[in-house]
Each structure stands twice: as C-alpha cells, then as structure tokens.
C-alpha cells in the first residue's frame, strides 16, 4: 500500500515550520520535506504583517511541490495565543446495561461541541480527560459494560479571526481543505509519556515571543494560558543592558551558562563586527538572563496555585520550545525557581530529540492519526 503523506504547518511566534511526512517503520516518520523560515510572526494575539503570510506560505509550498500532487489538505497548528479551553461534563444513559460503543463516545463529543459553540471562536477539538461508567473511572470505555456513561471533556477553541486568516491563505494556494490542530493538545498527546496519562502534568512551551502553560490529564487539556514572553525578550534585554546589536546579543546568549558560578572577574567574549573583542561580565549577563526566567517562574507558580486549591506535591513538568531550553542551564534554573523537577519534552523519535522540534513533529503525528481514522 502506497504511503499517504500529510502537510503540516507549525505557526511559531517568529518562525514558521512546515513538514511533509508519512508513516515510517517502527513508529517513525518518513519525512519527505522540512522547511523552517523566519517571518514577522505574532505578538499579543495579533499577526504583525498578515498580508505577508501568503508569500511566506508560497515560498514553503514551492519547495514541497514534488510531493504535493495528491495532497489536497493542509493541517495548521493553532498556537495557544489564539486558543482557549473549556472543560465540560457530558453524560448519556445507555438504557439497558450493555457494552459501550464508539458511537456512544462520538455522541458525547458531539454534545460537547454543540454546547460550546460561540460566535467568536470555532471548536477545534473535543478530547477526554476521563470517562465514568457507573462510577468507574477509565480512559478506555469502549467495550466496557454499564448503564450510565459520563465524560469529562476538554473542548479547545480557536479564534475565528485566526481561522478566517488561514482559510484565505489555503484557498489562495489552491488547497481544497484545511484542518486545524491545537498545537498544545498535539504536543500533550505525542510528547508526554503514555504511562503518565492518569496524572496531571504541566506542559510549558517557551518560544521566542510567546510562552504557553497547559495542564494536561488523560487525553485532554484541562487548563491553558499564554503570554507574550520568550527567548526573544532575553535577547532584547541583553542588547539593551550591554548596548549590543541584536546579532551580538544572540551570540552572548549562546555563551551564557547559568549553571556555573564563575569568579567576579570572569567574562564572556563576543567577537565584534570590526574585529574587536567585546568583554561582558559573566555575573551581570547571567543576572539579565535569569531575570526573565524568574518572571516565567512567577507566572507558572501562580498558574499552579490557581489550578488547584490543594498543593500539588508531585507535578510532572515538561519544557518544550527553544526560548528557555536552548540557554545553557536555563531548564535547571527554572526548575530551581519552581522547586520542582523539569523534563525536556522531546519527540520520541531517534535523532530528533530536541525541544525545538516538539511542536512540528507533534502536529505531524496528530495529522497522520487524523488521516488514518477517517
């Protein structure tokens, strides 16, 4: 049987990633094309130059052309800044005691989607946090016996402004169909260990200009927030603090090691464009970088407090994106601020275990699964 390929787009705050891929051997992907391109991106829920999106997408599509003959649909990841989540409880009476069928689950999903309709947003997905059959909690109800089926369901929305914008881009590129995928949900289902599904986990995706914080349980997202802060703000802080160009500030950020406390006289050395060497005090540079991570830690701590009245003594935390993970010692410093362990969230694929690739591979995995189930 010939492999079917999907075309997925990861809409980052400053980078667009795209991939054409299908199923590979042993739960891997057969990647036919991958493209990463910088663009103007978005800030505080608005695209900075929406009129340029078509040109950016066209550049990507041009490179993928040899693989697009039979691809009529594009899958687009919806960033957290354009998303919202509601948790709802739905139930149906099965009548006589019988086995739960897939149609019963679909009925719960349909009810949740219909109840959650709103003029400003569109429902992107309905996924389960847990099911209850006659008082028994489960994640896999199909085939189980019971009379009453209840579902604690996570409904994820995307803003209609976002949907309309990318529907227009897809139409101008000649695609017949567009399917929208919650970026956070895709990562939650692909990156987090399956054996931890019963527990509440925290997924932090720290990008260049935006960071999302999501609580995950079962196969759903139970709470989600995002704010416009990320690794790009650290670069700007370094640029302003030491009067560096953005390019040199990036060089400095790559040298910073938060896990090492040097001598008071230790410096980072930045090669200047004129051939000179700029010397930056290590302690001062580390302090500038640490400030933004402290800020993130405060937001995360507040989210944890708001999520549960009880102190969550054990809360698995996973960090994806490049905003913090690419800083040497960044993850460890954030973990120290929170007083909790943090695991890097990476694709479970040989050779691709990078937090920066978590989003695009998760979207591809979700798209392939969606294609297979139709």
mmCIF file of N, CA, C and O in Angstrom, residues 319-359:
data_model
loop_
_atom_site.group_PDB
_atom_site.id
_atom_site.type_symbol
_atom_site.label_atom_id
_atom_site.label_comp_id
_atom_site.label_asym_id
_atom_site.label_seq_id
_atom_site.Cartn_x
_atom_site.Cartn_y
_atom_site.Cartn_z
ATOM 1 N N UNK A 319 9.148 20.753 29.453
ATOM 2 C CA UNK A 319 9.506 22.016 28.798
ATOM 3 C C UNK A 319 9.830 21.764 27.333
ATOM 4 O O UNK A 319 10.713 20.968 27.002
ATOM 5 N N UNK A 320 9.096 22.458 26.438
ATOM 6 C CA UNK A 320 9.384 22.370 25.005
ATOM 7 C C UNK A 320 9.680 23.770 24.471
ATOM 8 O O UNK A 320 9.643 24.757 25.197
ATOM 9 N N UNK A 321 9.967 23.859 23.161
ATOM 10 C CA UNK A 321 10.313 25.143 22.558
ATOM 11 C C UNK A 321 11.769 25.491 22.817
ATOM 12 O O UNK A 321 12.465 24.838 23.594
ATOM 13 N N UNK A 322 12.235 26.554 22.163
ATOM 14 C CA UNK A 322 13.648 26.930 22.277
ATOM 15 C C UNK A 322 13.926 28.146 23.127
ATOM 16 O O UNK A 322 15.086 28.494 23.345
ATOM 17 N N UNK A 323 12.881 28.811 23.631
ATOM 18 C CA UNK A 323 13.075 30.061 24.362
ATOM 19 C C UNK A 323 13.909 29.929 25.616
ATOM 20 O O UNK A 323 14.727 30.801 25.930
ATOM 21 N N UNK A 324 13.731 28.840 26.361
ATOM 22 C CA UNK A 324 14.484 28.589 27.589
ATOM 23 C C UNK A 324 15.429 27.403 27.430
ATOM 24 O O UNK A 324 16.568 27.431 27.911
ATOM 25 N N UNK A 325 14.975 26.376 26.730
ATOM 26 C CA UNK A 325 15.756 25.130 26.651
ATOM 27 C C UNK A 325 17.092 25.300 25.943
ATOM 28 O O UNK A 325 18.039 24.557 26.210
ATOM 29 N N UNK A 326 17.201 26.297 25.053
ATOM 30 C CA UNK A 326 18.463 26.490 24.321
ATOM 31 C C UNK A 326 19.498 27.273 25.133
ATOM 32 O O UNK A 326 20.656 27.353 24.745
ATOM 33 N N UNK A 327 19.059 27.841 26.256
ATOM 34 C CA UNK A 327 20.007 28.541 27.131
ATOM 35 C C UNK A 327 20.673 27.509 28.039
ATOM 36 O O UNK A 327 19.980 26.737 28.706
ATOM 37 N N UNK A 328 21.983 27.495 28.068
ATOM 38 C CA UNK A 328 22.702 26.520 28.896
ATOM 39 C C UNK A 328 22.357 26.752 30.375
ATOM 40 O O UNK A 328 22.584 27.827 30.903
ATOM 41 N N UNK A 329 21.791 25.738 30.984
ATOM 42 C CA UNK A 329 21.386 25.864 32.383
ATOM 43 C C UNK A 329 20.023 26.496 32.559
ATOM 44 O O UNK A 329 19.558 26.672 33.698
ATOM 45 N N UNK A 330 19.342 26.846 31.465
ATOM 46 C CA UNK A 330 18.035 27.504 31.538
ATOM 47 C C UNK A 330 16.973 26.642 32.190
ATOM 48 O O UNK A 330 16.226 27.099 33.064
ATOM 49 N N UNK A 331 16.885 25.388 31.740
ATOM 50 C CA UNK A 331 15.891 24.486 32.335
ATOM 51 C C UNK A 331 16.164 24.283 33.815
ATOM 52 O O UNK A 331 15.242 24.322 34.646
ATOM 53 N N UNK A 332 17.431 24.066 34.178
ATOM 54 C CA UNK A 332 17.778 23.821 35.583
ATOM 55 C C UNK A 332 17.489 25.041 36.448
ATOM 56 O O UNK A 332 17.051 24.909 37.598
ATOM 57 N N UNK A 333 17.719 26.227 35.903
ATOM 58 C CA UNK A 333 17.444 27.446 36.674
ATOM 59 C C UNK A 333 15.942 27.598 36.902
ATOM 60 O O UNK A 333 15.504 27.960 38.006
ATOM 61 N N UNK A 334 15.145 27.322 35.863
ATOM 62 C CA UNK A 334 13.691 27.396 36.003
ATOM 63 C C UNK A 334 13.205 26.373 37.031
ATOM 64 O O UNK A 334 12.338 26.682 37.862
ATOM 65 N N UNK A 335 13.783 25.178 36.994
ATOM 66 C CA UNK A 335 13.413 24.133 37.962
ATOM 67 C C UNK A 335 13.739 24.570 39.391
ATOM 68 O O UNK A 335 12.955 24.354 40.323
ATOM 69 N N UNK A 336 14.878 25.227 39.547
ATOM 70 C CA UNK A 336 15.285 25.720 40.874
ATOM 71 C C UNK A 336 14.315 26.783 41.368
ATOM 72 O O UNK A 336 13.923 26.788 42.548
ATOM 73 N N UNK A 337 13.910 27.673 40.476
ATOM 74 C CA UNK A 337 12.956 28.725 40.849
ATOM 75 C C UNK A 337 11.626 28.132 41.302
ATOM 76 O O UNK A 337 10.990 28.640 42.233
ATOM 77 N N UNK A 338 11.197 27.063 40.633
ATOM 78 C CA UNK A 338 9.907 26.448 40.937
ATOM 79 C C UNK A 338 9.992 25.455 42.088
ATOM 80 O O UNK A 338 8.968 25.092 42.675
ATOM 81 N N UNK A 339 11.207 24.999 42.363
ATOM 82 C CA UNK A 339 11.368 23.970 43.383
ATOM 83 C C UNK A 339 10.807 22.635 42.923
ATOM 84 O O UNK A 339 10.362 21.817 43.733
ATOM 85 N N UNK A 340 10.839 22.394 41.617
ATOM 86 C CA UNK A 340 10.303 21.155 41.028
ATOM 87 C C UNK A 340 11.215 20.676 39.905
ATOM 88 O O UNK A 340 11.917 21.480 39.285
ATOM 89 N N UNK A 341 11.172 19.389 39.643
ATOM 90 C CA UNK A 341 11.947 18.839 38.532
ATOM 91 C C UNK A 341 11.275 19.178 37.209
ATOM 92 O O UNK A 341 10.049 19.218 37.118
ATOM 93 N N UNK A 342 12.083 19.416 36.203
ATOM 94 C CA UNK A 342 11.563 19.698 34.863
ATOM 95 C C UNK A 342 12.260 18.777 33.862
ATOM 96 O O UNK A 342 13.486 18.663 33.852
ATOM 97 N N UNK A 343 11.455 18.132 33.029
ATOM 98 C CA UNK A 343 11.970 17.248 31.977
ATOM 99 C C UNK A 343 11.819 17.947 30.629
ATOM 100 O O UNK A 343 10.793 18.586 30.370
ATOM 101 N N UNK A 344 12.831 17.858 29.791
ATOM 102 C CA UNK A 344 12.701 18.402 28.438
ATOM 103 C C UNK A 344 11.707 17.550 27.656
ATOM 104 O O UNK A 344 11.809 16.318 27.627
ATOM 105 N N UNK A 345 10.737 18.206 27.033
ATOM 106 C CA UNK A 345 9.768 17.495 26.209
ATOM 107 C C UNK A 345 10.284 17.404 24.785
ATOM 108 O O UNK A 345 10.449 18.419 24.108
ATOM 109 N N UNK A 346 10.572 16.178 24.344
ATOM 110 C CA UNK A 346 11.170 15.986 23.013
ATOM 111 C C UNK A 346 10.387 14.924 22.245
ATOM 112 O O UNK A 346 9.745 14.058 22.844
ATOM 113 N N UNK A 347 10.429 14.971 20.915
ATOM 114 C CA UNK A 347 9.768 13.930 20.124
ATOM 115 C C UNK A 347 10.389 12.561 20.423
ATOM 116 O O UNK A 347 11.617 12.445 20.473
ATOM 117 N N UNK A 348 9.580 11.527 20.622
ATOM 118 C CA UNK A 348 10.120 10.185 20.874
ATOM 119 C C UNK A 348 10.572 9.526 19.577
ATOM 120 O O UNK A 348 10.102 8.461 19.189
ATOM 121 N N UNK A 349 11.510 10.183 18.903
ATOM 122 C CA UNK A 349 11.997 9.730 17.599
ATOM 123 C C UNK A 349 13.522 9.757 17.594
ATOM 124 O O UNK A 349 14.115 10.770 17.972
ATOM 125 N N UNK A 350 14.163 8.685 17.188
ATOM 126 C CA UNK A 350 15.630 8.648 17.163
ATOM 127 C C UNK A 350 16.217 9.778 16.330
ATOM 128 O O UNK A 350 15.811 10.013 15.194
ATOM 129 N N UNK A 351 17.142 10.512 16.931
ATOM 130 C CA UNK A 351 17.829 11.594 16.230
ATOM 131 C C UNK A 351 17.068 12.912 16.201
ATOM 132 O O UNK A 351 17.591 13.913 15.704
ATOM 133 N N UNK A 352 15.842 12.941 16.716
ATOM 134 C CA UNK A 352 15.040 14.169 16.684
ATOM 135 C C UNK A 352 14.655 14.634 18.083
ATOM 136 O O UNK A 352 13.683 15.351 18.263
ATOM 137 N N UNK A 353 15.422 14.230 19.080
ATOM 138 C CA UNK A 353 15.066 14.522 20.475
ATOM 139 C C UNK A 353 15.469 15.946 20.858
ATOM 140 O O UNK A 353 16.376 16.162 21.661
ATOM 141 N N UNK A 354 14.792 16.905 20.268
ATOM 142 C CA UNK A 354 15.059 18.318 20.558
ATOM 143 C C UNK A 354 13.752 19.015 20.933
ATOM 144 O O UNK A 354 12.741 18.852 20.238
ATOM 145 N N UNK A 355 13.758 19.820 22.005
ATOM 146 C CA UNK A 355 12.542 20.543 22.397
ATOM 147 C C UNK A 355 12.023 21.476 21.303
ATOM 148 O O UNK A 355 10.827 21.729 21.213
ATOM 149 N N UNK A 356 12.938 21.984 20.458
ATOM 150 C CA UNK A 356 12.527 22.896 19.389
ATOM 151 C C UNK A 356 11.723 22.186 18.297
ATOM 152 O O UNK A 356 11.015 22.835 17.527
ATOM 153 N N UNK A 357 11.835 20.858 18.223
ATOM 154 C CA UNK A 357 11.117 20.087 17.205
ATOM 155 C C UNK A 357 9.831 19.466 17.745
ATOM 156 O O UNK A 357 9.117 18.773 17.018
ATOM 157 N N UNK A 358 9.552 19.696 19.023
ATOM 158 C CA UNK A 358 8.393 19.057 19.663
ATOM 159 C C UNK A 358 7.092 19.429 18.953
ATOM 160 O O UNK A 358 6.238 18.572 18.692
ATOM 161 N N UNK A 359 6.937 20.698 18.617
ATOM 162 C CA UNK A 359 5.676 21.162 18.054
ATOM 163 C C UNK A 359 5.417 20.600 16.656
ATOM 164 O O UNK A 359 4.355 20.034 16.397
#
